[in-house]
Amino acid sequence: MEIGENCVKVPHEKPFRYEEDGLTVTRGSAWSGPGCHDGCGVLMYTDKNGKLVRVEGDPDNPYNQGRLCCRCLAVTECVNDPNRLRHPMKRDPQYRGDATKWVETTWDEAFDTIEERFKYYRKNFGAESVSFWKGTGRDIATYISRLAWSYGSPNLTSGMNGISCYLPRVFGCQSTVGNFYVGDYSQQFADRYDNPNWKCPDIILIWGNNPIVSNSDGLYGPWITDCMHRGAELVVIDPRLTWLASRAKTWLQIRPGTDCAMALGLANIMIQEGIYDKDFVEKWCYGFDEFAERCSEWTPEKTEEVTWVPKELIIKAAREIANADGMALQWGVSFDQTREALPGSQAAFSIVAITGNLDRPGGMIVPPELLQYIGGWGGEFLGEEQHEKMLGLQEFPFYRSGVTNASDQLIIKAMEIGEPYVQKAAWIQTTDLLVGCGPDPVRAEKALLKNELNVGVDLYLTVTINKVCDYALPAATYPERNGIRIGDGVQRGETINKAVDGGDIKSDMEINLELGRRLRPEAWPWENVEEMYSYILEPTGEKFEQLQKDAPVYLPFEYYKYEKGLLRPDGQPGFNTRTGRVELWSTYYASHNIDPMPHYTEPDMSPYSTPDLYEKYPLIFGAGAREFNTFHAENRRQPHLRAIKPEPEIEINPEAAKKFGVHNGQWVWVESVYGRAKRIVKETPTIDPRVASTSHGWSHPEAGLENNFDADDLNINRLLDWDHVGSTGVGSNYKSNLCRIYPVKPGETNRPGNVEEEDD
Ligand SMILES: Nc1nc2c(c(=O)[nH]1)N[C@H]1C(S)=C(S)[C@@H](COP(=O)(O)OP(=O)(O)OC[C@H]3O[C@@H](n4cnc5c(=O)[nH]c(N)nc54)[C@H](O)[C@@H]3O)O[C@H]1N2
Ligand SMILES: Nc1nc2c(c(=O)[nH]1)N[C@H]1C(S)=C(S)[C@@H](COP(=O)(O)OP(=O)(O)OC[C@H]3O[C@@H](n4cnc5c(=O)[nH]c(N)nc54)[C@H](O)[C@@H]3O)O[C@H]1N2
Ligand code: SF4
Ligand SMILES: [Mo]
């Protein structure tokens, strides 16, 4: 489609770069780094010396309407940070772990060596001997996938056991309706809340998500409060009393990891009371009777027993959701971070279906996609033979259903034992794997150390790079580079516009283009990244340089696509499934030998699945609830952000504090069967006495890289393990494990050489 033809361009009074009060202003959007998935409209102010002096929200950008959260407001503290990695660095592999042994090198030397080594491994051991780690990936993921696949390696991975971010929800949704749907907050319209076709949701069901804090998956959190101002009410399902939960009509304080049971229980009430959308179900749903039968065992009593939520509240919530004239499901990573993540996501999405909230104003919508590179870019270069070697494909047949990530668990194992084939090198780009991304960092570190060559690409010399890498390549922040926005429900065309010259650094895209060109020239035919962006934008008819001026550009949008034949490739009315209907009984899951309907499974560790363990570790803990000021392992060294929350806390009920003999403000060890990490007790009366919650990604940069920023002591992922994933290879438990708590004694540490290490 031509941009311009039926598209809405937001009018700009000024060009994308202009002068104001002695400063240069560059209009653009914010993507990583530092980390975020959102892409809010920004105005970047640079002074005469080219230094970034402040960043403001662009009031003309409909996405954020002039607002910014603290991480963008403080981005100057990252861009101008003297501690940034400013030149390519290398270190002799025999000194891995020694922060004093890094020496500066040139880009040419780094590229030459990496090219030579990667070609050598490909020739002698197969390209599958090199793994590519991308963490949350951001818009960089697209280019990492092309690098891995064009090189010939199928072992591209996130570093999150069981690919437990986003993907399980996407599958849960697609298994039912064939597309990925998001809540309708008017984000697809350039005139936003004023658009006459839009309707505010009556109810926003915030489930395992904290959008005000996390702005996750293409949603800008303040849209929720915008909708509340316009009459939307909230039902929140969360073990914690979040800011939004405290303003909800109904808050279901759920036992972590039991969301699937809750979904089946809610659906059962709607079905028993006949308050589901009978018309929609009759016309459009497949397998309703079987689904109703499956739900029937989930009486309010049983649902209460499993989820720990009083049945009266569950019934109240079911009625509120079912009776809403427009309900948006705002769900989060908690669904992905349970072991059996697929049925849980499927169950939750079934509620959207039986309440008829698909493709309607104020319900759930299929956002128009400018560019579809969400599953990766460049798969055609991998070839069938190499794809067959992707780790996970043999063990988890579900991976054949279009899963583009290899199993990180199995890559770690291959590094350890050389089976089913050897591992020689790792490319670690935009992830601090050993500080908060993957579980069990001790094991991951040992495995990575077996590789001959590890390369890290980051804004900083991170703990991961210091512990295991031989090269560190400095990447650019968003004010220092050009880019285009891809992925995450993009309903608009945006560019990232360079405002600052970062010196001897390169953008991730430049790095990947250069290395890609050396390793597989035909996959990277572009002279520069701007040419590459224009190539990607070809289907839209817009060139990068033009989009810079025009952005944001909004695509046309329609509701009720399923009635108009706009969802299916064959142009017929209906949903994009085999039956053309919403499949409450999923033919897609059935064809992959998965139970076609959702069923509940207890978490790996729980008071009921492991009662003996529960006696020793009598607290359920969730690791990783997001905080405003930090993005995973990032932002700990930006003074204004750190000041918001200087230290890692664990929220426990005062009753639990008493039971464990600890008190508010005290440093404690939080320990599971796998390991322990330090936290400060935050007595929180609103949390269940049997449940604890903490954030992840913690380090103390002030402790110095020679001490690995204290990450050995602070990384909560030491309490998690690589072994347990869902039966499909998708999903793992980050948010429902068992722990105990005890005070830290003076001098106690997890640093190598201590007791815990020797026990390993
Ligand atoms: N316990 C626990 N662990 C979790 C989670 C949880 O909830 N609980 N969540 C999981 C989830 S959902 C995710 S997605 C992962 C995320 O895990 P990661 O992807 O590792 O997340 P970050 O710490 O944001 O990013 C890591 C590194 O990227 C660098 N970086 C930032 N921007 C850029 C850039 O533009 N270019 C480059 N090259 N580097 C950049 C940062 O400096 C940082 O060192 O963590 C997972 N780990
Ligand atoms: N500031 C900030 N923003 C971020 C990130 C960040 O690190 N910092 N990370 C980004 C990434 S990669 C992701 S994936 C998203 C994730 O964004 P969210 O989905 O919002 O992630 P969380 O804060 O981990 O979890 C949301 C809520 O789920 C609750 N919860 C925990 N366990 C359960 C459970 O078993 N059931 C239910 N129903 N609720 C539960 C937690 O208490 C929390 O309030 O955020 C993105 N945005
Ligand atoms: S959500 Fe916050 S950090 Fe992310 S782009 Fe918007 S303002 Fe920046
Ligand atoms: Mo994530």
PDB file of C-alpha atoms in Angstrom, residues 239-243 251 253 619 627 645 649-658 662-665 680-694:
ATOM      1  CA  PRO A 239      -1.472 -10.867  43.375  1.00  0.00           C
ATOM      2  CA  ARG A 240      -0.350  -7.306  44.152  1.00  0.00           C
ATOM      3  CA  LEU A 241      -2.414  -4.245  44.862  1.00  0.00           C
ATOM      4  CA  THR A 242      -0.975  -2.195  42.018  1.00  0.00           C
ATOM      5  CA  TRP A 243      -1.840   1.472  41.528  1.00  0.00           C
ATOM      6  CA  TRP A 251      -9.533  -6.667  42.239  1.00  0.00           C
ATOM      7  CA  GLN A 253      -5.924 -11.104  44.364  1.00  0.00           C
ATOM      8  CA  LEU A 619       6.528 -18.556  50.511  1.00  0.00           C
ATOM      9  CA  GLU A 627       9.239  -0.773  38.172  1.00  0.00           C
ATOM     10  CA  LYS A 645      14.230   3.170  43.849  1.00  0.00           C
ATOM     11  CA  GLU A 649      13.105  -4.752  47.598  1.00  0.00           C
ATOM     12  CA  ILE A 650      11.007  -7.787  48.299  1.00  0.00           C
ATOM     13  CA  GLU A 651       7.400  -7.139  49.181  1.00  0.00           C
ATOM     14  CA  ILE A 652       6.129  -9.394  51.950  1.00  0.00           C
ATOM     15  CA  ASN A 653       3.224  -9.155  54.338  1.00  0.00           C
ATOM     16  CA  PRO A 654       4.121  -8.026  57.901  1.00  0.00           C
ATOM     17  CA  GLU A 655       2.795 -11.402  59.078  1.00  0.00           C
ATOM     18  CA  ALA A 656       5.343 -13.160  56.851  1.00  0.00           C
ATOM     19  CA  ALA A 657       8.081 -10.827  58.077  1.00  0.00           C
ATOM     20  CA  LYS A 658       7.268 -11.853  61.618  1.00  0.00           C
ATOM     21  CA  VAL A 662      12.897 -10.181  59.537  1.00  0.00           C
ATOM     22  CA  HIS A 663      11.776  -6.561  59.418  1.00  0.00           C
ATOM     23  CA  ASN A 664      11.224  -3.607  57.143  1.00  0.00           C
ATOM     24  CA  GLY A 665      14.420  -2.229  55.623  1.00  0.00           C
ATOM     25  CA  ILE A 680      15.623  -5.460  51.294  1.00  0.00           C
ATOM     26  CA  VAL A 681      12.401  -6.285  53.114  1.00  0.00           C
ATOM     27  CA  LYS A 682       9.484  -4.044  52.270  1.00  0.00           C
ATOM     28  CA  GLU A 683       6.624  -4.896  54.587  1.00  0.00           C
ATOM     29  CA  THR A 684       3.501  -4.592  52.466  1.00  0.00           C
ATOM     30  CA  PRO A 685       0.189  -5.130  54.249  1.00  0.00           C
ATOM     31  CA  THR A 686      -1.713  -5.608  50.977  1.00  0.00           C
ATOM     32  CA  ILE A 687       0.197  -8.667  49.792  1.00  0.00           C
ATOM     33  CA  ASP A 688      -1.024 -12.120  50.815  1.00  0.00           C
ATOM     34  CA  PRO A 689       1.028 -13.472  53.762  1.00  0.00           C
ATOM     35  CA  ARG A 690       1.804 -16.559  51.653  1.00  0.00           C
ATOM     36  CA  VAL A 691       3.133 -14.567  48.660  1.00  0.00           C
ATOM     37  CA  ALA A 692       6.177 -12.364  47.937  1.00  0.00           C
ATOM     38  CA  SER A 693       7.100 -10.190  44.976  1.00  0.00           C
ATOM     39  CA  THR A 694      10.315  -8.579  43.812  1.00  0.00           C
TER      40      THR A 694
END
